[in-house]
Amino acid sequence: MQPITQRVKSLQFFNSLIKSFYHIQNNMKFDLLIPQKLKMKEKKIVIVGAGIVGVTLAWFFATYSDAEVTLLDQKQAGSGVSQHSFAWLNVSYGRPDAYQKLRSKSLNEWRKLDAEMNGALKIHWRGAISWQETNVETLQFIQSHSELSFNIESLTKENLAKKEPLLDKVPNVVAFAGEEGAIDPIWVIQTLLQDAIEKGVTYCPETKVSKILQNESGQTIGVRSQDKDYVADKVVLTAGVVNKDLLQTINIELPLASLPAIIIRFKHEKSDQFAQHIISTPEMEIRSIDSEHFLAAEDYIDDTAANTPELIALNALKTIQTHFNTIAPALASSITVDHVAVGMRPIPFDDMPIVGTMNDDSGLYLISMHAAVTLAPLISRLAMQEILYQQESPELFSYRITRFQ
């Protein structure tokens, strides 16, 4: 028989577990209330894709359960589209209200996750400055965000000059979203991955999955790589555009497009006053990554000689320089293109995330979305809870693949 102290602790844990499930069933909220790890050693989970979502999901499983988790990547963690992300944590604009609120909630999840990691993720909560084509459109942008209770304010030129003293050629009305921020996706991936490994996750880089394995009943039972089969109770696909190829091995066409985007890193003379916030305008989208470098995001136009990523980078350089040349001419002239990259973004046909169990296949769970960096902690937390509790999250109802059928 267990000592009385052990029996009391076991009873306390059992009671807290019952309260957690009772709370979920009665309030339909999926907050993590369990004070210690959920005992699921018999549950084997294989995650395919070690980008920002796959690694964050693995971390949640390792932190809140003792399930046996294996994380696979065809190259190295973060070597896919995550490394080519602008990594702006924002609520978006011109999308359904529920989706914008989902993104807003995920900003809070980033804060919670960073707190759980004792600030190790080094998130930059500088806020975002933006404007639209006209002052009227900027005011509409501010009003639409305010109506959804997002923290946003209108800035005059004088207010803006206090936040961005080197920025010139600005309109009379500017929006400032003070709760938005940015991350270094590779730093975050490596930090969470190391912690997940220390908590028991098995990480397998250079492991290219070629096929999803199913039994005679059509239920997923694992995946096949170049050298072995990985058997699992649940396979979770978080591999970006590769999800489409993997699902084709079981005759499922994923409604997903693969669209390129250009990320440019610029170098300039050292300055702590340059682009202190994220700056998004009709002409440019930039954010500093340190006192001598900043990133710019540009649209990929086509593959003609006139629109190569390198030429687009040079055009972006000229545009950026014009916005800083009047007040800081020496700094503006010092800006040079440091690196140009093209990332392939996974874009569901309706731009909304696809999350959840695949049709009637209880062994297969899919996460495919464009705004992976912004949504990673919230979607990972909800997905983990759906998989562990086997109870659907109301917040994900609108994002099932069945909406395309």
mmCIF file of C-alpha atoms in Angstrom:
data_model
loop_
_atom_site.group_PDB
_atom_site.id
_atom_site.type_symbol
_atom_site.label_atom_id
_atom_site.label_comp_id
_atom_site.label_asym_id
_atom_site.label_seq_id
_atom_site.Cartn_x
_atom_site.Cartn_y
_atom_site.Cartn_z
ATOM 1 C CA MET A 1 0.000 0.000 0.000
ATOM 2 C CA GLN A 2 1.196 3.574 -0.793
ATOM 3 C CA PRO A 3 2.309 5.776 2.111
ATOM 4 C CA ILE A 4 -0.418 8.200 3.183
ATOM 5 C CA THR A 5 1.461 11.224 1.730
ATOM 6 C CA GLN A 6 1.652 9.586 -1.681
ATOM 7 C CA ARG A 7 -2.016 8.653 -1.574
ATOM 8 C CA VAL A 8 -2.955 12.233 -0.650
ATOM 9 C CA LYS A 9 -0.879 13.609 -3.531
ATOM 10 C CA SER A 10 -2.425 11.100 -5.930
ATOM 11 C CA LEU A 11 -5.903 12.060 -4.754
ATOM 12 C CA GLN A 12 -5.112 15.753 -5.127
ATOM 13 C CA PHE A 13 -3.890 15.207 -8.673
ATOM 14 C CA PHE A 14 -6.934 13.062 -9.531
ATOM 15 C CA ASN A 15 -9.297 15.708 -8.167
ATOM 16 C CA SER A 16 -7.525 18.495 -10.064
ATOM 17 C CA LEU A 17 -7.729 16.424 -13.235
ATOM 18 C CA ILE A 18 -11.475 15.947 -12.782
ATOM 19 C CA LYS A 19 -11.865 19.700 -12.235
ATOM 20 C CA SER A 20 -9.918 20.391 -15.420
ATOM 21 C CA PHE A 21 -12.172 18.172 -17.514
ATOM 22 C CA TYR A 22 -15.272 19.497 -15.742
ATOM 23 C CA HIS A 23 -14.202 23.041 -16.547
ATOM 24 C CA ILE A 24 -13.660 22.159 -20.204
ATOM 25 C CA GLN A 25 -16.982 20.385 -20.593
ATOM 26 C CA ASN A 26 -19.035 23.053 -18.858
ATOM 27 C CA ASN A 27 -17.330 26.215 -20.072
ATOM 28 C CA MET A 28 -16.011 24.956 -23.409
ATOM 29 C CA LYS A 29 -12.703 26.663 -22.742
ATOM 30 C CA PHE A 30 -9.447 24.916 -23.330
ATOM 31 C CA ASP A 31 -7.206 26.588 -20.767
ATOM 32 C CA LEU A 32 -4.457 24.411 -19.343
ATOM 33 C CA LEU A 33 -5.479 23.852 -15.763
ATOM 34 C CA ILE A 34 -3.561 20.649 -15.066
ATOM 35 C CA PRO A 35 -0.914 21.324 -12.376
ATOM 36 C CA GLN A 36 1.366 18.541 -13.550
ATOM 37 C CA LYS A 37 1.973 16.407 -16.600
ATOM 38 C CA LEU A 38 -0.861 14.360 -18.025
ATOM 39 C CA LYS A 39 0.091 10.698 -17.764
ATOM 40 C CA MET A 40 0.124 9.345 -21.317
ATOM 41 C CA LYS A 41 3.248 7.286 -21.643
ATOM 42 C CA GLU A 42 1.437 4.794 -23.833
ATOM 43 C CA LYS A 43 0.606 7.508 -26.410
ATOM 44 C CA LYS A 44 3.073 7.821 -29.297
ATOM 45 C CA ILE A 45 2.985 11.034 -31.287
ATOM 46 C CA VAL A 46 4.992 11.728 -34.446
ATOM 47 C CA ILE A 47 5.248 15.333 -35.643
ATOM 48 C CA VAL A 48 6.399 15.824 -39.240
ATOM 49 C CA GLY A 49 8.044 19.201 -39.801
ATOM 50 C CA ALA A 50 10.305 21.075 -37.368
ATOM 51 C CA GLY A 51 9.406 24.622 -38.276
ATOM 52 C CA ILE A 52 7.956 27.153 -35.857
ATOM 53 C CA VAL A 53 4.686 25.202 -35.488
ATOM 54 C CA GLY A 54 6.142 21.697 -35.252
ATOM 55 C CA VAL A 55 8.733 22.689 -32.654
ATOM 56 C CA THR A 56 6.247 24.717 -30.603
ATOM 57 C CA LEU A 57 3.789 21.808 -30.646
ATOM 58 C CA ALA A 58 6.520 19.374 -29.573
ATOM 59 C CA TRP A 59 7.402 21.724 -26.717
ATOM 60 C CA PHE A 60 3.784 21.809 -25.513
ATOM 61 C CA PHE A 61 3.523 18.013 -25.562
ATOM 62 C CA ALA A 62 6.817 17.683 -23.690
ATOM 63 C CA THR A 63 5.831 20.304 -21.124
ATOM 64 C CA TYR A 64 2.255 19.232 -20.428
ATOM 65 C CA SER A 65 2.272 15.468 -20.975
ATOM 66 C CA ASP A 66 4.629 12.529 -20.842
ATOM 67 C CA ALA A 67 3.519 11.229 -24.240
ATOM 68 C CA GLU A 68 6.297 9.742 -26.364
ATOM 69 C CA VAL A 69 6.963 12.465 -28.951
ATOM 70 C CA THR A 70 9.149 12.161 -32.042
ATOM 71 C CA LEU A 71 9.851 15.239 -34.160
ATOM 72 C CA LEU A 72 11.001 14.659 -37.754
ATOM 73 C CA ASP A 73 12.393 17.108 -40.302
ATOM 74 C CA GLN A 74 13.709 16.488 -43.785
ATOM 75 C CA LYS A 75 16.583 18.922 -43.129
ATOM 76 C CA GLN A 76 17.256 20.882 -39.943
ATOM 77 C CA ALA A 77 14.801 22.583 -37.593
ATOM 78 C CA GLY A 78 13.775 25.957 -38.989
ATOM 79 C CA SER A 79 15.389 25.384 -42.384
ATOM 80 C CA GLY A 80 12.090 25.708 -44.291
ATOM 81 C CA VAL A 81 9.884 28.755 -44.713
ATOM 82 C CA SER A 82 10.258 29.690 -41.012
ATOM 83 C CA GLN A 83 13.755 31.025 -41.621
ATOM 84 C CA HIS A 84 12.441 33.301 -44.387
ATOM 85 C CA SER A 85 9.632 34.819 -42.363
ATOM 86 C CA PHE A 86 9.252 38.521 -41.629
ATOM 87 C CA ALA A 87 8.049 37.239 -38.228
ATOM 88 C CA TRP A 88 5.734 40.125 -37.404
ATOM 89 C CA LEU A 89 3.309 39.235 -34.609
ATOM 90 C CA ASN A 90 0.155 41.072 -35.617
ATOM 91 C CA VAL A 91 -3.636 40.834 -35.784
ATOM 92 C CA SER A 92 -3.915 41.369 -39.571
ATOM 93 C CA TYR A 93 -6.466 43.498 -41.385
ATOM 94 C CA GLY A 94 -9.382 42.986 -43.762
ATOM 95 C CA ARG A 95 -10.035 39.432 -42.519
ATOM 96 C CA PRO A 96 -13.027 37.914 -40.706
ATOM 97 C CA ASP A 97 -13.455 39.302 -37.196
ATOM 98 C CA ALA A 98 -13.126 35.862 -35.580
ATOM 99 C CA TYR A 99 -9.824 35.274 -37.339
ATOM 100 C CA GLN A 100 -8.443 38.636 -36.258
ATOM 101 C CA LYS A 101 -9.468 37.856 -32.685
ATOM 102 C CA LEU A 102 -7.741 34.482 -32.984
ATOM 103 C CA ARG A 103 -4.534 36.257 -33.967
ATOM 104 C CA SER A 104 -4.967 38.762 -31.149
ATOM 105 C CA LYS A 105 -5.347 35.926 -28.663
ATOM 106 C CA SER A 106 -2.193 34.341 -30.055
ATOM 107 C CA LEU A 107 -0.229 37.500 -29.256
ATOM 108 C CA ASN A 108 -1.191 36.898 -25.629
ATOM 109 C CA GLU A 109 -0.128 33.258 -26.023
ATOM 110 C CA TRP A 110 3.301 34.452 -27.139
ATOM 111 C CA ARG A 111 3.570 36.434 -23.914
ATOM 112 C CA LYS A 112 2.517 33.421 -21.857
ATOM 113 C CA LEU A 113 4.955 31.157 -23.669
ATOM 114 C CA ASP A 114 7.826 33.586 -23.200
ATOM 115 C CA ALA A 115 6.963 33.865 -19.500
ATOM 116 C CA GLU A 116 7.041 30.059 -19.209
ATOM 117 C CA MET A 117 10.487 30.183 -20.833
ATOM 118 C CA ASN A 118 11.593 32.911 -18.394
ATOM 119 C CA GLY A 119 12.040 35.463 -21.161
ATOM 120 C CA ALA A 120 14.417 33.267 -23.164
ATOM 121 C CA LEU A 121 12.508 33.787 -26.450
ATOM 122 C CA LYS A 122 13.615 37.440 -26.618
ATOM 123 C CA ILE A 123 10.413 38.739 -28.178
ATOM 124 C CA HIS A 124 10.583 42.371 -29.285
ATOM 125 C CA TRP A 125 7.315 44.077 -28.287
ATOM 126 C CA ARG A 126 8.106 47.403 -29.932
ATOM 127 C CA GLY A 127 4.742 47.977 -31.560
ATOM 128 C CA ALA A 128 3.910 48.593 -35.210
ATOM 129 C CA ILE A 129 3.542 51.862 -37.128
ATOM 130 C CA SER A 130 1.458 51.797 -40.294
ATOM 131 C CA TRP A 131 -0.589 53.816 -42.709
ATOM 132 C CA GLN A 132 -2.752 53.161 -45.745
ATOM 133 C CA GLU A 133 -2.946 54.826 -49.174
ATOM 134 C CA THR A 134 -5.016 57.743 -47.823
ATOM 135 C CA ASN A 135 -5.712 59.330 -44.451
ATOM 136 C CA VAL A 136 -9.338 58.229 -44.733
ATOM 137 C CA GLU A 137 -8.271 54.597 -45.198
ATOM 138 C CA THR A 138 -5.892 54.863 -42.249
ATOM 139 C CA LEU A 139 -8.695 56.195 -40.049
ATOM 140 C CA GLN A 140 -10.926 53.320 -41.209
ATOM 141 C CA PHE A 141 -8.112 50.910 -40.340
ATOM 142 C CA ILE A 142 -7.848 52.394 -36.846
ATOM 143 C CA GLN A 143 -11.629 52.350 -36.344
ATOM 144 C CA SER A 144 -11.987 48.713 -37.457
ATOM 145 C CA HIS A 145 -9.300 47.614 -35.001
ATOM 146 C CA SER A 146 -10.769 49.698 -32.178
ATOM 147 C CA GLU A 147 -14.207 48.172 -32.739
ATOM 148 C CA LEU A 148 -12.681 44.746 -32.175
ATOM 149 C CA SER A 149 -11.041 45.996 -28.938
ATOM 150 C CA PHE A 150 -7.514 45.893 -30.340
ATOM 151 C CA ASN A 151 -5.041 48.319 -28.790
ATOM 152 C CA ILE A 152 -4.447 50.872 -31.538
ATOM 153 C CA GLU A 153 -4.126 54.635 -31.614
ATOM 154 C CA SER A 154 -3.854 57.464 -34.102
ATOM 155 C CA LEU A 155 -0.598 59.410 -34.271
ATOM 156 C CA THR A 156 0.013 62.871 -35.707
ATOM 157 C CA LYS A 157 3.265 63.697 -37.498
ATOM 158 C CA GLU A 158 4.531 65.234 -34.266
ATOM 159 C CA ASN A 159 3.703 62.109 -32.238
ATOM 160 C CA LEU A 160 5.317 59.906 -34.854
ATOM 161 C CA ALA A 161 8.514 61.979 -34.844
ATOM 162 C CA LYS A 162 8.969 61.143 -31.162
ATOM 163 C CA LYS A 163 8.804 57.415 -31.914
ATOM 164 C CA GLU A 164 10.678 57.442 -35.234
ATOM 165 C CA PRO A 165 12.814 60.607 -35.330
ATOM 166 C CA LEU A 166 14.618 59.616 -38.560
ATOM 167 C CA LEU A 167 11.532 58.750 -40.619
ATOM 168 C CA ASP A 168 10.407 61.266 -43.250
ATOM 169 C CA LYS A 169 7.696 61.533 -45.936
ATOM 170 C CA VAL A 170 4.882 60.490 -43.633
ATOM 171 C CA PRO A 171 1.152 61.299 -43.901
ATOM 172 C CA ASN A 172 -0.873 63.383 -41.461
ATOM 173 C CA VAL A 173 -2.499 60.327 -39.850
ATOM 174 C CA VAL A 174 -0.585 57.228 -38.757
ATOM 175 C CA ALA A 175 -1.719 54.120 -36.871
ATOM 176 C CA PHE A 176 0.234 52.693 -33.940
ATOM 177 C CA ALA A 177 -0.459 49.180 -32.597
ATOM 178 C CA GLY A 178 1.495 49.135 -29.369
ATOM 179 C CA GLU A 179 0.965 45.465 -28.504
ATOM 180 C CA GLU A 180 2.393 44.007 -31.712
ATOM 181 C CA GLY A 181 5.932 42.716 -31.970
ATOM 182 C CA ALA A 182 8.374 40.430 -33.716
ATOM 183 C CA ILE A 183 10.563 37.414 -33.074
ATOM 184 C CA ASP A 184 13.727 35.910 -34.451
ATOM 185 C CA PRO A 185 12.136 32.650 -35.670
ATOM 186 C CA ILE A 186 15.383 30.679 -35.742
ATOM 187 C CA TRP A 187 16.297 31.738 -32.203
ATOM 188 C CA VAL A 188 12.825 30.824 -30.942
ATOM 189 C CA ILE A 189 12.874 27.467 -32.737
ATOM 190 C CA GLN A 190 16.288 26.531 -31.380
ATOM 191 C CA THR A 191 15.408 27.676 -27.849
ATOM 192 C CA LEU A 192 12.120 25.755 -27.696
ATOM 193 C CA LEU A 193 13.647 22.725 -29.400
ATOM 194 C CA GLN A 194 16.488 22.447 -26.909
ATOM 195 C CA ASP A 195 14.060 22.672 -24.005
ATOM 196 C CA ALA A 196 11.743 20.093 -25.620
ATOM 197 C CA ILE A 197 14.647 17.679 -26.136
ATOM 198 C CA GLU A 198 15.676 18.086 -22.501
ATOM 199 C CA LYS A 199 12.086 17.213 -21.551
ATOM 200 C CA GLY A 200 12.123 14.018 -23.580
ATOM 201 C CA VAL A 201 11.278 14.792 -27.217
ATOM 202 C CA THR A 202 13.169 12.685 -29.751
ATOM 203 C CA TYR A 203 14.384 14.964 -32.546
ATOM 204 C CA CYS A 204 15.342 13.404 -35.898
ATOM 205 C CA PRO A 205 16.799 15.869 -38.433
ATOM 206 C CA GLU A 206 17.709 14.861 -42.002
ATOM 207 C CA THR A 207 14.748 12.467 -41.932
ATOM 208 C CA LYS A 208 12.641 12.823 -45.051
ATOM 209 C CA VAL A 209 9.179 11.326 -44.724
ATOM 210 C CA SER A 210 8.067 9.742 -47.989
ATOM 211 C CA LYS A 211 4.734 8.214 -47.079
ATOM 212 C CA ILE A 212 1.903 8.173 -44.564
ATOM 213 C CA LEU A 213 1.220 4.641 -43.340
ATOM 214 C CA GLN A 214 -2.346 3.383 -42.912
ATOM 215 C CA ASN A 215 -3.949 0.119 -41.833
ATOM 216 C CA GLU A 216 -6.607 -1.803 -43.753
ATOM 217 C CA SER A 217 -9.329 0.381 -42.226
ATOM 218 C CA GLY A 218 -7.747 3.540 -43.600
ATOM 219 C CA GLN A 219 -6.490 4.764 -40.232
ATOM 220 C CA THR A 220 -3.059 6.376 -40.064
ATOM 221 C CA ILE A 221 -0.623 4.337 -37.989
ATOM 222 C CA GLY A 222 2.667 6.132 -38.704
ATOM 223 C CA VAL A 223 4.999 7.422 -41.402
ATOM 224 C CA ARG A 224 7.815 6.034 -43.517
ATOM 225 C CA SER A 225 11.186 7.723 -43.935
ATOM 226 C CA GLN A 226 14.176 6.826 -46.045
ATOM 227 C CA ASP A 227 15.471 4.319 -43.501
ATOM 228 C CA LYS A 228 12.658 3.273 -41.150
ATOM 229 C CA ASP A 229 8.991 3.344 -40.242
ATOM 230 C CA TYR A 230 7.773 5.453 -37.321
ATOM 231 C CA VAL A 231 4.685 3.928 -35.705
ATOM 232 C CA ALA A 232 2.357 6.353 -33.925
ATOM 233 C CA ASP A 233 -1.035 6.714 -32.280
ATOM 234 C CA LYS A 234 -1.217 10.173 -33.829
ATOM 235 C CA VAL A 235 0.693 11.668 -36.744
ATOM 236 C CA VAL A 236 0.687 15.472 -36.866
ATOM 237 C CA LEU A 237 1.639 17.169 -40.133
ATOM 238 C CA THR A 238 3.230 20.603 -39.662
ATOM 239 C CA ALA A 239 5.506 20.557 -42.706
ATOM 240 C CA GLY A 240 4.263 23.628 -44.586
ATOM 241 C CA VAL A 241 4.018 23.104 -48.339
ATOM 242 C CA VAL A 242 5.311 19.528 -47.901
ATOM 243 C CA ASN A 243 1.995 18.643 -46.230
ATOM 244 C CA LYS A 244 0.430 18.655 -49.686
ATOM 245 C CA ASP A 245 2.892 16.057 -51.028
ATOM 246 C CA LEU A 246 2.507 13.823 -47.985
ATOM 247 C CA LEU A 247 -1.279 13.805 -48.154
ATOM 248 C CA GLN A 248 -1.139 12.819 -51.809
ATOM 249 C CA THR A 249 0.417 9.514 -50.702
ATOM 250 C CA ILE A 250 -2.987 8.631 -49.218
ATOM 251 C CA ASN A 251 -4.951 10.196 -52.104
ATOM 252 C CA ILE A 252 -5.949 13.417 -50.356
ATOM 253 C CA GLU A 253 -5.659 16.710 -52.226
ATOM 254 C CA LEU A 254 -4.898 19.473 -49.781
ATOM 255 C CA PRO A 255 -6.500 22.813 -50.811
ATOM 256 C CA LEU A 256 -3.190 24.608 -50.426
ATOM 257 C CA ALA A 257 -1.134 26.836 -52.714
ATOM 258 C CA SER A 258 2.608 27.353 -52.509
ATOM 259 C CA LEU A 259 3.361 31.045 -53.056
ATOM 260 C CA PRO A 260 6.790 32.707 -52.930
ATOM 261 C CA ALA A 261 7.659 35.774 -50.866
ATOM 262 C CA ILE A 262 10.877 37.768 -50.727
ATOM 263 C CA ILE A 263 12.710 38.593 -47.499
ATOM 264 C CA ILE A 264 15.625 41.031 -47.735
ATOM 265 C CA ARG A 265 18.216 41.731 -45.070
ATOM 266 C CA PHE A 266 19.824 45.177 -45.259
ATOM 267 C CA LYS A 267 22.933 46.490 -43.543
ATOM 268 C CA HIS A 268 23.568 50.104 -42.466
ATOM 269 C CA GLU A 269 25.869 52.176 -40.274
ATOM 270 C CA LYS A 270 25.251 51.602 -36.586
ATOM 271 C CA SER A 271 22.213 53.421 -35.234
ATOM 272 C CA ASP A 272 19.819 52.795 -32.366
ATOM 273 C CA GLN A 273 17.288 55.276 -33.759
ATOM 274 C CA PHE A 274 16.642 53.642 -37.123
ATOM 275 C CA ALA A 275 13.298 51.818 -37.440
ATOM 276 C CA GLN A 276 12.706 51.401 -33.726
ATOM 277 C CA HIS A 277 9.298 49.886 -34.483
ATOM 278 C CA ILE A 278 7.852 47.724 -37.220
ATOM 279 C CA ILE A 279 6.972 50.060 -40.097
ATOM 280 C CA SER A 280 4.352 48.971 -42.625
ATOM 281 C CA THR A 281 3.210 51.284 -45.422
ATOM 282 C CA PRO A 282 1.956 50.886 -48.991
ATOM 283 C CA GLU A 283 5.563 51.369 -50.132
ATOM 284 C CA MET A 284 7.600 49.351 -47.633
ATOM 285 C CA GLU A 285 7.512 46.912 -44.747
ATOM 286 C CA ILE A 286 10.590 46.930 -42.538
ATOM 287 C CA ARG A 287 11.756 46.035 -39.030
ATOM 288 C CA SER A 288 15.139 46.241 -37.323
ATOM 289 C CA ILE A 289 16.846 43.069 -36.128
ATOM 290 C CA ASP A 290 19.824 44.824 -34.493
ATOM 291 C CA SER A 291 21.541 48.212 -34.555
ATOM 292 C CA GLU A 292 23.117 47.510 -37.982
ATOM 293 C CA HIS A 293 20.592 45.319 -39.817
ATOM 294 C CA PHE A 294 16.922 45.338 -40.729
ATOM 295 C CA LEU A 295 14.528 43.150 -42.698
ATOM 296 C CA ALA A 296 12.132 44.051 -45.497
ATOM 297 C CA ALA A 297 9.294 41.963 -46.874
ATOM 298 C CA GLU A 298 8.447 42.253 -50.570
ATOM 299 C CA ASP A 299 5.955 40.554 -52.858
ATOM 300 C CA TYR A 300 7.235 38.119 -55.457
ATOM 301 C CA ILE A 301 5.961 39.352 -58.837
ATOM 302 C CA ASP A 302 7.017 36.775 -61.419
ATOM 303 C CA ASP A 303 10.081 34.963 -62.745
ATOM 304 C CA THR A 304 10.929 37.416 -65.524
ATOM 305 C CA ALA A 305 14.351 39.033 -65.793
ATOM 306 C CA ALA A 306 12.857 42.411 -64.841
ATOM 307 C CA ASN A 307 11.503 41.095 -61.554
ATOM 308 C CA THR A 308 14.237 38.954 -60.066
ATOM 309 C CA PRO A 309 14.416 38.994 -56.256
ATOM 310 C CA GLU A 310 17.729 40.855 -56.497
ATOM 311 C CA LEU A 311 16.245 43.662 -58.623
ATOM 312 C CA ILE A 312 13.231 43.895 -56.333
ATOM 313 C CA ALA A 313 15.665 44.243 -53.415
ATOM 314 C CA LEU A 314 17.445 47.130 -55.141
ATOM 315 C CA ASN A 315 14.133 48.872 -55.848
ATOM 316 C CA ALA A 316 13.142 48.400 -52.213
ATOM 317 C CA LEU A 317 16.478 49.893 -51.175
ATOM 318 C CA LYS A 318 15.773 53.090 -53.135
ATOM 319 C CA THR A 319 12.295 53.385 -51.646
ATOM 320 C CA ILE A 320 13.547 52.926 -48.098
ATOM 321 C CA GLN A 321 16.348 55.427 -48.582
ATOM 322 C CA THR A 322 13.892 58.133 -49.682
ATOM 323 C CA HIS A 323 12.067 57.814 -46.347
ATOM 324 C CA PHE A 324 15.234 58.432 -44.306
ATOM 325 C CA ASN A 325 17.405 60.556 -46.630
ATOM 326 C CA THR A 326 16.119 63.991 -45.569
ATOM 327 C CA ILE A 327 16.675 63.628 -41.814
ATOM 328 C CA ALA A 328 19.527 61.085 -41.797
ATOM 329 C CA PRO A 329 21.282 61.297 -45.189
ATOM 330 C CA ALA A 330 24.494 59.638 -44.050
ATOM 331 C CA LEU A 331 22.626 56.670 -42.593
ATOM 332 C CA ALA A 332 20.363 56.378 -45.646
ATOM 333 C CA SER A 333 23.316 56.312 -48.029
ATOM 334 C CA SER A 334 24.999 53.629 -45.912
ATOM 335 C CA ILE A 335 22.138 51.141 -46.435
ATOM 336 C CA THR A 336 23.121 48.197 -48.611
ATOM 337 C CA VAL A 337 21.532 44.888 -49.541
ATOM 338 C CA ASP A 338 23.057 42.178 -47.356
ATOM 339 C CA HIS A 339 21.040 39.082 -48.307
ATOM 340 C CA VAL A 340 18.008 38.154 -50.416
ATOM 341 C CA ALA A 341 15.914 35.023 -49.855
ATOM 342 C CA VAL A 342 12.728 33.577 -51.269
ATOM 343 C CA GLY A 343 10.470 31.507 -49.030
ATOM 344 C CA MET A 344 7.605 29.309 -50.212
ATOM 345 C CA ARG A 345 4.542 30.117 -48.137
ATOM 346 C CA PRO A 346 1.764 27.560 -47.598
ATOM 347 C CA ILE A 347 -1.481 29.391 -48.374
ATOM 348 C CA PRO A 348 -4.825 27.578 -47.945
ATOM 349 C CA PHE A 349 -7.201 28.434 -50.782
ATOM 350 C CA ASP A 350 -9.316 30.704 -48.551
ATOM 351 C CA ASP A 351 -6.294 32.108 -46.641
ATOM 352 C CA MET A 352 -7.614 30.666 -43.371
ATOM 353 C CA PRO A 353 -5.772 27.999 -41.302
ATOM 354 C CA ILE A 354 -6.526 24.308 -41.750
ATOM 355 C CA VAL A 355 -6.339 22.561 -38.387
ATOM 356 C CA GLY A 356 -7.678 19.274 -37.069
ATOM 357 C CA THR A 357 -8.155 15.571 -37.597
ATOM 358 C CA MET A 358 -8.300 14.536 -41.231
ATOM 359 C CA ASN A 359 -11.873 13.505 -42.032
ATOM 360 C CA ASP A 360 -12.581 10.081 -40.457
ATOM 361 C CA ASP A 361 -8.899 9.278 -39.923
ATOM 362 C CA SER A 362 -8.447 9.551 -36.159
ATOM 363 C CA GLY A 363 -4.720 8.876 -36.448
ATOM 364 C CA LEU A 364 -3.904 11.905 -38.625
ATOM 365 C CA TYR A 365 -3.921 15.566 -37.538
ATOM 366 C CA LEU A 366 -3.112 18.472 -39.859
ATOM 367 C CA ILE A 367 -1.862 22.009 -39.257
ATOM 368 C CA SER A 368 -1.451 24.112 -42.414
ATOM 369 C CA MET A 369 -1.511 27.907 -42.347
ATOM 370 C CA HIS A 370 0.157 30.991 -43.707
ATOM 371 C CA ALA A 371 0.441 33.044 -40.502
ATOM 372 C CA ALA A 372 2.379 30.289 -38.762
ATOM 373 C CA VAL A 373 4.649 32.585 -36.764
ATOM 374 C CA THR A 374 1.815 34.660 -35.311
ATOM 375 C CA LEU A 375 -0.461 31.690 -34.602
ATOM 376 C CA ALA A 376 2.114 29.067 -33.543
ATOM 377 C CA PRO A 377 1.659 29.107 -29.736
ATOM 378 C CA LEU A 378 -2.138 29.319 -29.702
ATOM 379 C CA ILE A 379 -2.737 26.724 -32.420
ATOM 380 C CA SER A 380 -0.131 24.420 -30.872
ATOM 381 C CA ARG A 381 -1.736 24.659 -27.447
ATOM 382 C CA LEU A 382 -5.232 24.010 -28.814
ATOM 383 C CA ALA A 383 -4.043 21.165 -31.042
ATOM 384 C CA MET A 384 -2.215 19.528 -28.148
ATOM 385 C CA GLN A 385 -5.343 19.687 -26.020
ATOM 386 C CA GLU A 386 -7.548 18.277 -28.786
ATOM 387 C CA ILE A 387 -5.161 15.376 -29.253
ATOM 388 C CA LEU A 388 -4.684 14.642 -25.543
ATOM 389 C CA TYR A 389 -8.282 15.182 -24.408
ATOM 390 C CA GLN A 390 -9.889 13.940 -27.639
ATOM 391 C CA GLN A 391 -12.360 16.789 -27.385
ATOM 392 C CA GLU A 392 -12.728 19.450 -30.062
ATOM 393 C CA SER A 393 -11.897 23.094 -29.395
ATOM 394 C CA PRO A 394 -14.667 25.552 -30.351
ATOM 395 C CA GLU A 395 -11.994 28.042 -31.390
ATOM 396 C CA LEU A 396 -10.920 25.689 -34.178
ATOM 397 C CA PHE A 397 -14.361 24.714 -35.515
ATOM 398 C CA SER A 398 -14.148 27.190 -38.408
ATOM 399 C CA TYR A 399 -10.771 25.907 -39.542
ATOM 400 C CA ARG A 400 -11.445 22.237 -40.309
ATOM 401 C CA ILE A 401 -10.615 20.852 -43.731
ATOM 402 C CA THR A 402 -14.243 19.767 -44.092
ATOM 403 C CA ARG A 403 -15.186 23.348 -45.012
ATOM 404 C CA PHE A 404 -13.745 22.704 -48.480
ATOM 405 C CA GLN A 405 -15.864 19.623 -49.099
#
